[in-house]
Structures are given as C-alpha cells and as structure tokens.
Coordinates of C-alpha atoms in Angstrom, one line a residue:
M812 CA 22.7 28.2 -119.9
K813 CA 22.9 25.0 -122.0
Q814 CA 23.7 21.8 -119.9
D815 CA 26.4 19.3 -120.9
G816 CA 25.8 16.3 -119.1
Q817 CA 28.3 14.4 -116.9
P818 CA 31.0 12.0 -118.3
V819 CA 30.3 8.3 -117.5
Q820 CA 32.3 6.9 -114.8
K821 CA 32.9 3.9 -112.8
N822 CA 31.6 3.6 -109.2
A823 CA 34.7 2.3 -107.4
S824 CA 32.6 1.0 -104.6
W825 CA 30.8 -1.4 -106.8
K826 CA 34.1 -3.2 -108.1
P827 CA 34.3 -6.5 -106.6
E828 CA 37.3 -7.2 -104.4
A829 CA 40.1 -9.7 -105.8
E830 CA 38.8 -12.3 -103.5
V831 CA 35.2 -12.0 -105.0
L832 CA 36.6 -11.7 -108.6
A833 CA 38.5 -15.1 -107.9
W834 CA 35.2 -16.5 -106.7
I835 CA 33.3 -15.4 -109.8
E836 CA 35.8 -17.0 -112.0
Q837 CA 35.9 -20.4 -110.2
Y838 CA 32.2 -20.5 -110.0
R839 CA 31.3 -19.1 -113.3
N840 CA 30.0 -22.3 -114.8
S841 CA 28.1 -23.4 -111.7
S842 CA 24.4 -24.6 -112.2
E843 CA 21.5 -22.4 -110.9
D844 CA 20.8 -24.9 -108.2
D845 CA 24.5 -24.7 -107.1
L846 CA 24.1 -21.1 -106.9
N847 CA 21.0 -21.0 -105.0
T848 CA 22.6 -23.3 -102.4
M849 CA 25.5 -20.9 -102.2
L850 CA 23.2 -18.1 -101.8
M851 CA 21.4 -19.7 -98.8
N852 CA 24.6 -20.5 -97.1
Q853 CA 26.5 -17.3 -97.8
K854 CA 26.5 -14.4 -95.2
N855 CA 29.1 -12.2 -96.8
E856 CA 26.9 -9.4 -98.6
A857 CA 29.6 -8.9 -101.3
F858 CA 29.4 -12.3 -102.2
K859 CA 25.7 -12.6 -102.2
T860 CA 25.5 -9.5 -104.5
Q861 CA 27.9 -11.1 -106.9
I862 CA 25.9 -14.6 -106.7
H863 CA 22.9 -12.5 -107.8
Q864 CA 24.6 -10.9 -110.4
L865 CA 26.1 -14.1 -111.6
K866 CA 22.6 -15.7 -111.7
S867 CA 21.3 -12.9 -113.8
L868 CA 24.3 -13.1 -116.3
K869 CA 23.9 -16.7 -116.7
K870 CA 20.2 -16.5 -117.3
N871 CA 20.7 -13.8 -120.1
A872 CA 23.9 -15.5 -121.4
K873 CA 22.1 -16.0 -124.8
K874 CA 20.9 -12.6 -124.8
W875 CA 24.1 -10.7 -123.8
P876 CA 26.9 -13.1 -124.4
F877 CA 29.5 -10.5 -124.3
L878 CA 28.8 -9.7 -120.8
L879 CA 29.9 -13.0 -119.4
Q880 CA 33.5 -11.6 -119.6
C881 CA 32.7 -8.5 -117.7
P882 CA 32.7 -9.2 -114.0
E883 CA 32.4 -5.5 -113.1
I884 CA 29.2 -5.0 -115.0
I885 CA 26.2 -4.4 -112.6
L886 CA 22.8 -5.5 -113.9
P887 CA 19.6 -3.7 -112.9
H888 CA 16.3 -5.2 -111.8
G889 CA 14.4 -7.8 -114.0
L890 CA 12.0 -5.5 -115.8
N891 CA 14.8 -3.2 -117.1
Q892 CA 16.5 -6.6 -118.4
E893 CA 13.4 -7.6 -120.0
Q894 CA 12.8 -4.4 -121.8
S895 CA 16.5 -4.1 -123.2
S896 CA 17.5 -5.2 -126.6
S897 CA 19.6 -8.4 -127.1
E898 CA 23.1 -8.0 -128.1
L899 CA 22.2 -9.5 -131.5
T900 CA 19.4 -6.9 -132.3
A901 CA 21.6 -4.1 -130.8
R902 CA 24.4 -5.0 -133.2
Y903 CA 22.0 -5.0 -136.0
K904 CA 20.9 -1.5 -135.4
A905 CA 24.5 -0.4 -134.6
A906 CA 25.4 -1.6 -138.3
L907 CA 23.2 1.0 -139.8
F908 CA 24.7 4.2 -138.7
D909 CA 28.0 5.8 -137.8
G910 CA 28.9 9.5 -137.5
Q911 CA 30.0 12.3 -135.2
R912 CA 27.1 12.8 -132.6
F913 CA 24.7 10.3 -131.3
C914 CA 22.0 10.8 -128.8
D915 CA 20.0 8.1 -127.0
L916 CA 17.0 9.7 -125.3
T917 CA 15.6 6.6 -123.7
T918 CA 18.9 5.1 -122.5
G919 CA 17.8 2.5 -119.9
M920 CA 20.2 -0.4 -119.3
G921 CA 22.1 0.9 -122.3
M922 CA 22.6 -2.1 -124.7
D923 CA 21.5 -0.1 -127.8
A924 CA 23.4 3.1 -126.6
Y925 CA 26.6 1.0 -126.0
W926 CA 26.6 -0.8 -129.4
I927 CA 25.4 2.1 -131.5
G928 CA 27.5 4.8 -129.5
R929 CA 30.7 2.9 -130.4
N930 CA 30.2 4.1 -134.0
F931 CA 30.2 7.9 -132.8
K932 CA 32.8 10.3 -131.6
E933 CA 30.2 11.9 -129.2
V934 CA 27.5 10.3 -127.2
V935 CA 24.8 11.7 -125.2
L936 CA 22.6 9.7 -122.8
C937 CA 19.5 10.6 -121.2
E938 CA 18.1 8.5 -118.3
P939 CA 15.4 9.7 -116.0
N940 CA 15.5 7.0 -113.4
A941 CA 18.4 8.0 -111.1
E942 CA 19.1 4.5 -109.7
L943 CA 19.4 3.2 -113.3
A944 CA 21.3 6.2 -114.5
A945 CA 23.9 5.5 -112.0
I946 CA 24.3 1.8 -113.0
T947 CA 24.3 2.6 -116.6
S948 CA 27.1 5.3 -116.1
H949 CA 29.2 2.9 -114.4
N950 CA 28.6 0.0 -117.1
M951 CA 29.4 2.5 -120.0
A952 CA 32.6 3.4 -118.4
V953 CA 33.4 -0.4 -117.7
L954 CA 32.7 -1.2 -121.3
G955 CA 35.0 1.7 -122.5
L956 CA 32.3 4.1 -124.0
E957 CA 34.4 7.1 -122.6
Q958 CA 32.9 9.6 -125.2
A959 CA 29.6 9.4 -123.5
R960 CA 28.0 12.1 -121.4
L961 CA 25.0 11.2 -119.2
F962 CA 22.1 13.3 -118.4
A963 CA 20.8 11.6 -115.2
K964 CA 17.3 12.2 -114.2
W965 CA 16.6 13.9 -117.4
H966 CA 13.4 13.0 -119.5
A967 CA 13.6 13.2 -123.3
E968 CA 11.3 16.1 -123.4
E969 CA 13.6 18.0 -121.0
W970 CA 16.7 17.4 -123.1
L971 CA 15.0 18.4 -126.3
Q972 CA 13.6 21.6 -124.7
D973 CA 16.7 22.7 -122.6
A974 CA 19.9 21.2 -123.9
A975 CA 19.4 19.9 -127.3
E976 CA 21.9 20.4 -130.0
E977 CA 22.0 18.9 -133.5
M978 CA 22.7 15.3 -133.7
D979 CA 23.7 13.0 -136.6
L980 CA 21.5 10.4 -134.8
I981 CA 18.8 10.4 -132.3
Y982 CA 17.5 7.1 -131.0
L983 CA 14.6 6.3 -128.8
D984 CA 13.1 3.0 -127.4
P985 CA 10.0 4.3 -125.6
S986 CA 8.6 2.3 -122.7
R987 CA 5.6 0.2 -123.8
R988 CA 4.1 0.1 -120.3
N989 CA 1.7 2.6 -118.7
Q990 CA 2.0 4.1 -115.1
L991 CA 0.1 1.0 -113.9
G992 CA 2.6 -1.4 -115.6
A993 CA 0.2 -2.5 -118.1
K994 CA 1.4 -3.1 -121.6
T995 CA 0.5 -0.4 -124.4
F996 CA 0.0 -1.0 -128.0
F997 CA -0.3 2.3 -129.7
I998 CA 2.3 4.7 -130.5
E999 CA 0.6 7.7 -128.7
D1000 CA 0.5 5.6 -125.5
Y1001 CA 4.1 5.0 -125.3
E1002 CA 6.3 7.1 -122.9
P1003 CA 7.6 9.3 -124.2
R1004 CA 5.0 9.9 -126.6
L1005 CA 6.8 10.1 -130.1
N1006 CA 3.8 11.8 -131.8
E1007 CA 4.2 14.8 -129.4
L1008 CA 7.9 14.9 -129.7
W1009 CA 8.3 14.6 -133.5
P1010 CA 8.5 18.1 -134.4
M1011 CA 11.5 18.7 -132.0
L1012 CA 13.0 15.3 -133.1
L1013 CA 12.9 16.5 -136.7
K1014 CA 14.6 19.8 -135.7
Y1015 CA 17.6 18.2 -133.9
G1016 CA 17.9 15.0 -135.6
K1017 CA 19.6 14.6 -138.9
R1018 CA 18.4 11.0 -138.5
I1019 CA 16.0 9.6 -136.2
M1020 CA 15.7 5.9 -135.3
F1021 CA 13.1 4.5 -132.8
K1022 CA 12.3 1.0 -131.7
T1023 CA 8.7 -0.4 -131.0
S1024 CA 7.0 -3.6 -130.1
P1025 CA 6.5 -6.1 -132.8
L1026 CA 2.9 -6.0 -132.2
L1027 CA 2.5 -2.3 -133.4
D1028 CA 0.5 -1.7 -136.5
I1029 CA 3.1 -0.4 -138.9
H1030 CA 0.9 1.4 -141.3
R1031 CA -0.9 3.3 -138.5
C1032 CA 2.4 4.5 -137.4
L1033 CA 3.4 5.6 -140.8
Q1034 CA 0.3 7.8 -140.9
M1035 CA 1.1 9.4 -137.5
L1036 CA 4.8 10.1 -138.0
K1037 CA 5.9 11.5 -141.2
P1038 CA 8.1 11.1 -142.9
I1039 CA 9.6 7.6 -142.2
H1040 CA 12.1 6.3 -144.9
E1041 CA 12.7 2.9 -143.6
V1042 CA 11.0 0.2 -141.5
H1043 CA 13.1 -2.7 -140.3
I1044 CA 11.3 -5.7 -139.1
I1045 CA 13.6 -7.7 -137.2
S1046 CA 13.2 -11.5 -136.4
V1047 CA 15.3 -14.1 -134.8
E1048 CA 14.8 -17.7 -135.5
N1049 CA 11.2 -16.9 -136.9
E1050 CA 10.1 -14.9 -133.9
C1051 CA 9.5 -11.2 -134.7
R1052 CA 11.4 -9.2 -132.0
E1053 CA 11.5 -5.5 -133.0
L1054 CA 10.3 -3.0 -135.3
V1055 CA 12.8 -0.1 -136.1
F1056 CA 11.7 3.0 -137.8
V1057 CA 14.2 5.3 -139.5
Y1058 CA 14.0 8.9 -140.6
E1059 CA 16.8 10.7 -142.7
R1060 CA 16.8 14.4 -143.3
G1061 CA 16.8 15.4 -147.1
R1062 CA 16.0 12.0 -148.2
E1063 CA 13.3 11.9 -150.9
S1064 CA 12.0 8.4 -151.3
E1065 CA 9.3 5.9 -150.6
T1066 CA 9.3 4.1 -147.4
Q1067 CA 11.2 0.9 -147.6
F1068 CA 10.5 -2.0 -145.7
I1069 CA 13.5 -4.2 -144.6
A1070 CA 12.4 -7.8 -143.5
A1071 CA 15.6 -9.0 -141.7
H1072 CA 15.7 -12.4 -140.3
Y1073 CA 18.4 -14.1 -138.2
H1074 CA 18.7 -17.9 -138.7
Q1075 CA 21.6 -20.2 -138.3
E1076 CA 24.0 -17.7 -137.3
Q1077 CA 23.4 -15.3 -140.4
W1078 CA 21.1 -12.4 -141.5
T1079 CA 18.9 -12.4 -144.5
R1080 CA 17.0 -9.2 -145.7
S1081 CA 14.4 -8.7 -148.1
T1082 CA 13.5 -5.0 -149.2
F1083 CA 10.4 -3.7 -150.8
T1084 CA 8.2 -0.7 -150.8
P1085 CA 4.4 -0.4 -150.4
S1086 CA 3.8 0.4 -154.0
E1087 CA 5.8 -2.7 -155.1
E1088 CA 3.6 -4.8 -152.8
E1089 CA 0.4 -3.1 -154.2
N1090 CA 1.4 -3.6 -157.8
A1091 CA 2.9 -7.2 -157.7
E1092 CA 1.0 -9.6 -159.9
V1093 CA 0.1 -12.8 -158.3
E1094 CA -1.0 -16.2 -159.6
Y1095 CA -3.1 -18.7 -157.6
S1096 CA -2.8 -22.6 -157.8
P1097 CA -3.8 -25.7 -156.0
P1098 CA -0.9 -27.0 -153.7
L1099 CA 2.0 -28.2 -155.8
T1100 CA 5.1 -30.2 -155.0
F1101 CA 6.6 -27.7 -152.5
I1102 CA 4.8 -25.4 -150.0
Y1103 CA 6.5 -22.1 -149.0
E1104 CA 6.0 -20.5 -145.6
P1105 CA 7.5 -17.0 -145.4
N1106 CA 9.6 -16.0 -142.3
A1107 CA 8.0 -14.0 -139.4
S1108 CA 9.7 -10.6 -140.8
L1109 CA 8.1 -11.0 -144.3
L1110 CA 4.6 -11.8 -142.6
K1111 CA 4.8 -8.8 -140.3
A1112 CA 5.9 -6.6 -143.2
G1113 CA 3.0 -7.6 -145.2
A1114 CA 4.8 -8.6 -148.2
F1115 CA 2.0 -11.0 -149.3
K1116 CA 1.9 -10.4 -152.9
W1117 CA 5.6 -9.4 -153.3
T1118 CA 6.7 -12.6 -151.8
A1119 CA 4.9 -14.5 -154.6
A1120 CA 6.1 -12.2 -157.5
H1121 CA 9.8 -11.9 -156.0
F1122 CA 10.4 -15.6 -155.5
G1123 CA 8.3 -16.8 -158.5
L1124 CA 5.7 -18.7 -156.5
K1125 CA 2.0 -19.0 -156.6
K1126 CA -0.6 -18.3 -153.8
L1127 CA -2.9 -20.8 -152.4
H1128 CA -5.7 -18.2 -151.8
A1129 CA -5.7 -14.4 -151.5
H1130 CA -5.7 -14.4 -147.8
T1131 CA -3.9 -17.8 -147.2
H1132 CA -0.3 -16.8 -146.8
L1133 CA 1.2 -20.0 -148.1
Y1134 CA 2.8 -20.2 -151.4
T1135 CA 3.5 -23.3 -153.8
A1136 CA 5.6 -24.4 -156.8
K1137 CA 6.6 -27.3 -158.6
T1138 CA 10.3 -26.6 -158.1
F1139 CA 12.5 -25.7 -155.2
V1140 CA 13.4 -22.2 -154.7
P1141 CA 16.8 -22.3 -152.7
H1142 CA 17.0 -18.7 -151.8
F1143 CA 13.4 -18.4 -150.3
Q1144 CA 13.5 -16.6 -147.1
G1145 CA 11.2 -19.0 -144.9
R1146 CA 10.5 -22.7 -144.5
V1147 CA 9.9 -25.1 -147.3
F1148 CA 8.0 -28.2 -147.2
R1149 CA 7.0 -31.1 -149.5
C1150 CA 3.3 -31.6 -149.9
L1151 CA 2.6 -35.2 -149.6
Q1152 CA -1.1 -35.2 -149.5
I1153 CA -4.3 -32.9 -149.6
C1154 CA -7.2 -34.4 -147.7
K1155 CA -10.4 -33.4 -146.2
I1156 CA -10.3 -32.0 -142.6
E1157 CA -11.7 -35.2 -141.1
S1158 CA -10.3 -37.6 -138.9
K1159 CA -11.3 -40.6 -141.1
A1160 CA -9.6 -39.0 -144.2
L1161 CA -6.5 -37.9 -142.3
K1162 CA -5.9 -41.5 -140.9
Q1163 CA -5.7 -43.0 -144.3
F1164 CA -2.5 -40.8 -145.0
L1165 CA -1.3 -40.4 -141.3
P1166 CA -2.0 -43.7 -139.5
E1167 CA 0.0 -42.6 -136.4
M1168 CA -2.3 -39.4 -136.1
K1169 CA 0.8 -37.4 -135.1
G1170 CA 2.0 -34.2 -136.5
N1171 CA 2.8 -30.5 -136.1
L1172 CA -0.4 -28.8 -136.9
S1173 CA -1.0 -25.1 -137.7
I1174 CA -3.8 -23.1 -139.2
R1175 CA -3.7 -20.5 -142.1
N1176 CA -6.9 -18.5 -143.1
F1177 CA -8.8 -21.0 -141.4
P1178 CA -11.6 -20.5 -138.5
G1179 CA -11.1 -21.6 -135.1
R1180 CA -8.0 -22.2 -133.0
T1181 CA -5.1 -24.7 -133.6
E1182 CA -5.7 -26.5 -130.3
D1183 CA -9.4 -26.9 -130.9
L1184 CA -8.8 -28.5 -134.3
R1185 CA -6.1 -30.8 -132.9
K1186 CA -8.5 -32.2 -130.3
K1187 CA -11.3 -32.4 -132.9
L1188 CA -9.1 -34.6 -135.1
G1189 CA -7.4 -36.4 -132.5
I1190 CA -3.9 -35.5 -133.6
R1191 CA -1.0 -35.9 -131.2
D1192 CA 1.5 -33.1 -131.3
G1193 CA 5.1 -33.7 -132.6
G1194 CA 6.7 -36.1 -135.3
H1195 CA 8.2 -35.5 -138.7
H1196 CA 5.0 -34.4 -140.5
Y1197 CA 3.6 -30.8 -140.8
L1198 CA -0.1 -30.2 -141.3
F1199 CA -1.5 -27.1 -142.5
A1200 CA -5.2 -26.4 -142.1
C1201 CA -5.9 -23.8 -144.7
T1202 CA -8.3 -22.3 -147.2
L1203 CA -7.6 -23.0 -150.9
Q1204 CA -8.4 -21.2 -154.1
Q1205 CA -12.1 -21.9 -154.3
D1206 CA -12.5 -21.3 -150.6
E1207 CA -12.2 -25.0 -150.0
K1208 CA -11.0 -25.9 -146.4
R1209 CA -8.3 -28.6 -146.8
L1210 CA -5.4 -30.3 -144.7
L1211 CA -1.9 -30.3 -146.4
I1212 CA 0.1 -33.1 -145.0
C1213 CA 3.9 -32.1 -145.5
T1214 CA 7.4 -33.0 -144.4
K1215 CA 9.9 -30.2 -143.9
V1216 CA 12.6 -29.7 -146.4
E1217 CA 16.1 -30.0 -144.6
L1218 CA 18.4 -28.3 -147.2
A1219 CA 21.7 -30.2 -145.9
K1220 CA 19.9 -33.5 -146.1
D1221 CA 17.1 -33.5 -148.6
N1222 CA 18.0 -34.4 -152.2
I1223 CA 16.2 -31.7 -153.9
I1224 CA 15.3 -32.3 -157.6

C-alpha cells in the first residue's frame, strides 16, 4: 500500500508563551555579549531556549533575514544550519521552476524546500533524521507551507522504492560528509549516492534539480549523470557558493552553463555551452589600459575562451585567466582594473613604481603561493593598488600594478 506521508504541523509545546515572546521582541537587538550574560543569569529553561534560538538567528541574520520576523521558528543544531542553503540562493533556485507537484528528497532544515515549495500545489518532503524531521514539520507549518506532506524517518531510496509518484520536480541536496563526518568531494561519495539513484529519479521526475559543493568537478559529474541540461554556477559577492544541475524530460539540447553572480543587490547571468567555449576564437596581447578579471562563476564554469570572445577582450596567456583591452567594457561580469605599470618580479623594480611597497597581491598562472611571494618581495597587504603576478604571452613572468575601477567614481574614457 502506497504511503502518503503526514501533513506538516506545528508543535504546540514549542510555541513560546506570551511572556517569552514579549522578551524576544524587547531584546531582539541585543549584542551577543549581552545575550551571553543573560544566558548565564537566566534559570528559566524556556527563556534559556529562546536565548539560544535568538543567538542562532542573529548569527545567521544575513543568511536567513526573513526568519528574524518568525519567533516561533526552531533552528536545529549548528551542522544542519551550516549545510543549509541561504535565503538568497534558495530564492534563486525557487525562481527556476513552478508546477503542480514537488518533492524534496533531502529536506534537512528545509530552506530550499520552503522557497521552492511555495511555487507548487503539492509538496512532498523526506527527512530520515527523526529529530530534524519534527523541527522541519513544525517550521514548515509556521511558515505556511500547508500543502506539504512529510515522510519522517524516510531516506530518499525508500521513497523512490516504496512511495514514489511522478513529480514535476524532484530536488536533492545530498550530504557531502561521510559517516565519520569528513568532507567528500566526489558525486559517488555523496549521501544519497546520486549515481545509484539516477535511473529511478529519471523515472519519477519530469525535472530533476540537485545541488552540490562548488568544489565538485563539473565535467566529471556530467560524464556520470546523463543527461544534464543546465548547470548553474552560483556565486555571491565573488564567492562560489553552489553548483546546481538540472534535468528536464523531453528536452533535446546541449548542456547550458549559467554563470550566476549576485553583486550589489542584483543578479547577473552569463549563459554558454561547452561547444561555444571550445569554438571561441581568442586573441592574445600584452597588458593594455584595462585588465579584466572574470567573476567566480565564470571562472568555475571554465568560460575562459568564451569570456574573451563574448566581451571583445584579449587574453594575456592561454592559461592566465586575466583579460585586457584598450577600452572600458561597461557590461563585463567581474572586476575591472587600470593597468598603471608592468614590472619585473623583483623588490627593486617594484619599489620604483610603488615606493610604499603596499598592495593587494594575487597570482594568476604563476608558480608558488601568494603569501610566499609577498614575503619575498616585502609587500605589505592592503592599500589602493592591486598587484597581479602572472604569466604573459611569451611565458614572461611579470607583475601588473593596477588600481581598481570604481564605476560610480572613475571617469572612464
């Protein structure tokens, strides 16, 4: 007999009493030190619980800002919080799909499930950990995801074997830690193992979306799981946060790479295919007036030749992923610098152009570590100059002395 799961529901015993709710509102903006002092002096267990919850909410205020207005929410322990998607990236994924039926086979804390589930009329959640399942059921009810049914203490494999029904979207965010708690880096070591579940996922999911670590080898994953129609490389303020892979039944197309970057409160996206990257024609040049550094999503996506062709730039070297042009490209997706000087990688040569010997140093296609080179050259960190130790067209090792182009301030000609 097919299982239906249980409707999500609030745990009435977890709802703070009116006195506690009033306290939360009064001390919501207290510092962590003040909350720690209150915790030491507080004997009432209900208040202690809420102090711990308030500390967690404040610690994660930037990650989940919407939860600050939800005093009935219960946050699970730290590792579950750490592995959960941020509100920002959960909203990004939610914007990709809507429909009738959605299933999250690895619900966890439920951030992705909540934001994606709002776009569907029926929601199925699976969570094998009984304690976490109880917390998630309560939170989904508090947040108003009343169309959700929860399969508590169910693994993804069990649902696919014993309760599965066709879904418009199946979502997975596999655990990237093994039984000893160590991080894993290969798709076949994730839990659940997507490579083993893939045939059943294709059977029941009209669309499949799964999230992985940004460290995953994208092309290796594409070889193991076929077909994949989209790979979203998601970065926030130039830090790659997630890789999201998408399958759509009946879609016949080459895999699209979507390099999505959130910067200054807006998303930018670049879309290309592996064949476009392979066939892009690239010109090489010594450093010109402007130096262009692609954002983290473009770099992780491997859009090395495509970036040059798409934005009309020249590369410094085949394996140096810095680009150059005489003119400013306003729609470039990454950081832009003015190249002030090119010098040999020697302290004496550098001091002629940078007497204060202070700058933000990084290396591109250059041997060794940034910190070792900084010590060798005697450069102090910080300041307004950006220094790139890199390999140029004829395999020359050079240091580019630059300043960052601030678009609102710099007079671009």
